PDB file of C-alpha atoms in Angstrom:
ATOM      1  CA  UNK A   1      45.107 342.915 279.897  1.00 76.00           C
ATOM      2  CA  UNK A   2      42.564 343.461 277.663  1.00 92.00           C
ATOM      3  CA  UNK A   3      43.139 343.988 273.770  1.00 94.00           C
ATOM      4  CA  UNK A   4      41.085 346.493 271.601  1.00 94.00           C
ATOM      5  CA  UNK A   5      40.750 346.121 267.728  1.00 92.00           C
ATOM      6  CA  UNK A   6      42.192 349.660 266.047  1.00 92.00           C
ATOM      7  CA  UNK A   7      40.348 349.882 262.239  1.00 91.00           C
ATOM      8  CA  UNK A   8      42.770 349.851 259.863  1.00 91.00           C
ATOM      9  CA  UNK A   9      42.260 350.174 255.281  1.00 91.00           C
ATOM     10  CA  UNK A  10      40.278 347.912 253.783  1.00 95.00           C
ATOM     11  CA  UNK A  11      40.801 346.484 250.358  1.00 97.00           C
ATOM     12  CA  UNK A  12      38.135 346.184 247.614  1.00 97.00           C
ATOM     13  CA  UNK A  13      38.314 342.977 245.498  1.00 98.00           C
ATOM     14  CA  UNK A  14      36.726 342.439 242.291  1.00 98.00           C
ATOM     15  CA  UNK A  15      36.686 339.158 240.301  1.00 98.00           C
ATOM     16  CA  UNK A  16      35.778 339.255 236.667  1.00 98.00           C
ATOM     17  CA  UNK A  17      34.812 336.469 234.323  1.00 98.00           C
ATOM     18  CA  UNK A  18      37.815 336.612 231.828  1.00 97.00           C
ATOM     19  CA  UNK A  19      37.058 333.723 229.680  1.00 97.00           C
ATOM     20  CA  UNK A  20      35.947 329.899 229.886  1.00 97.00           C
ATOM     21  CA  UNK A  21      38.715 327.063 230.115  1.00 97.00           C
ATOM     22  CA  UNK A  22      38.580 323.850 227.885  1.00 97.00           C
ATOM     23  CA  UNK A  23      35.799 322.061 229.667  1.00 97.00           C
ATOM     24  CA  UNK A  24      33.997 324.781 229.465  1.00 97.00           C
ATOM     25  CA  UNK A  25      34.391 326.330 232.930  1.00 97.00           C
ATOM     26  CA  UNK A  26      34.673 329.920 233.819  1.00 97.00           C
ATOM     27  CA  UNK A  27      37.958 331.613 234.398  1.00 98.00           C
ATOM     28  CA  UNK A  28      38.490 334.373 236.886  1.00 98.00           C
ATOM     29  CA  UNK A  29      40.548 337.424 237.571  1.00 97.00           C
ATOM     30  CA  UNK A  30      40.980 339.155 240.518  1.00 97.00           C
ATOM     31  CA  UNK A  31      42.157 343.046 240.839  1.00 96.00           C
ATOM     32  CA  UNK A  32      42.270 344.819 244.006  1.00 97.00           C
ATOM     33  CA  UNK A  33      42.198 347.955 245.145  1.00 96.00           C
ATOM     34  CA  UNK A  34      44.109 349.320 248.117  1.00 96.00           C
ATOM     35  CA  UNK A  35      43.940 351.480 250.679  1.00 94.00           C
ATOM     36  CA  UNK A  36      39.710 351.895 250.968  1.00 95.00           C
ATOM     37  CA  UNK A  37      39.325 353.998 254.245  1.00 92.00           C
ATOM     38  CA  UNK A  38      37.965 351.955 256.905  1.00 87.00           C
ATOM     39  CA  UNK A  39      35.131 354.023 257.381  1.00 90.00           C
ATOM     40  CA  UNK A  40      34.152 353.735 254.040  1.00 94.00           C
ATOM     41  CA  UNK A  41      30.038 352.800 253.584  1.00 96.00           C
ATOM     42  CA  UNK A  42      29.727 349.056 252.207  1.00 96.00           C
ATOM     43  CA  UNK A  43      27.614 350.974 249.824  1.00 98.00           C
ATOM     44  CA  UNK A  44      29.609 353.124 248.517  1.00 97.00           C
ATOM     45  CA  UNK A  45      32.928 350.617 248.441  1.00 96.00           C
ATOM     46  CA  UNK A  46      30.173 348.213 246.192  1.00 97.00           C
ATOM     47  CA  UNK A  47      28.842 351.328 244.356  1.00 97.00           C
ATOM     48  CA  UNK A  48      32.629 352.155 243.209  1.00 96.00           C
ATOM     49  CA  UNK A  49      33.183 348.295 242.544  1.00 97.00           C
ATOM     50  CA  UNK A  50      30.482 348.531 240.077  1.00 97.00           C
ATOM     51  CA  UNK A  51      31.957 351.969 238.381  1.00 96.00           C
ATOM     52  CA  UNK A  52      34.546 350.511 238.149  1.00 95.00           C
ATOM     53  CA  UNK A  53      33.678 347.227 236.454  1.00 95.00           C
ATOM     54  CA  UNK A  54      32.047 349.657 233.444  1.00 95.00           C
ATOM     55  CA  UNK A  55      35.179 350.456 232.724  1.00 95.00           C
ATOM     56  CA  UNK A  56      36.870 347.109 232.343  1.00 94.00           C
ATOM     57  CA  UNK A  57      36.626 344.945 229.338  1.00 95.00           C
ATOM     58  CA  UNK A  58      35.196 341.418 231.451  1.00 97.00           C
ATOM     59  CA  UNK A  59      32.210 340.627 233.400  1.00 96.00           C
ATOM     60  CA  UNK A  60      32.332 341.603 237.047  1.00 98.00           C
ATOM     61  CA  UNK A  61      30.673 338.514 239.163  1.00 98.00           C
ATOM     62  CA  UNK A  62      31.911 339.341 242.294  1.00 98.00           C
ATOM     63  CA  UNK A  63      32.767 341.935 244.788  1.00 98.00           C
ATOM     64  CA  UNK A  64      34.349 341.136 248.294  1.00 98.00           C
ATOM     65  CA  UNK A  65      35.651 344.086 250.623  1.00 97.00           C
ATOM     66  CA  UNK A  66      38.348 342.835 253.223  1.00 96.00           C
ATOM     67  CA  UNK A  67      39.043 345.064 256.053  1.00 94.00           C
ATOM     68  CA  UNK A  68      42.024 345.289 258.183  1.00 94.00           C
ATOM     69  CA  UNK A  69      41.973 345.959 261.729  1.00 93.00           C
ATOM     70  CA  UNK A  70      45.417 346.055 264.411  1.00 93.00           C
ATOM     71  CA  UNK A  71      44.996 344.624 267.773  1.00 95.00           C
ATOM     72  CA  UNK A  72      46.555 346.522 270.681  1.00 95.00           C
ATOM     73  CA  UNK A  73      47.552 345.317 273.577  1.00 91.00           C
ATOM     74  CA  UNK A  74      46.302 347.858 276.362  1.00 84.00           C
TER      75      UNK A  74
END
């Protein structure tokens, strides 16, 4: 049997530089967002990442995109 991949939502992570610890080395924080359609351009999932991040107090320094796919049995 052969098994197709069925696209499923993506999240968008961002990480943000909140702060520096004791020795001096950078802290992060993560917040995702849920639910990105899987179709969704790269560009436009990094362009909203980066929206976003001008509203939020912190530094963004990263931007990942995970995407979610079912596999089916057929």
């Amino acid at each position: 049997m052969a098994v197709s991949k069925v696209p499923g939502n993506s999240v968008l992570k961002m990480q943000f530089q909140t702060g520096v610890d004791g020795t001096g080395k950078p802290v992060y924080r993560n917040k995702s967002l849920n639910n990105i359609k899987a179709g969704a351009a790269d560009q436009d999932v990094f362009d909203t990442a980066q929206t976003m991040a001008g509203l939020q107090e912190y530094t963004l320094t990263a931007v990942n995109r995970a995407d979610n796919s079912e596999l089916v049995n057929q």
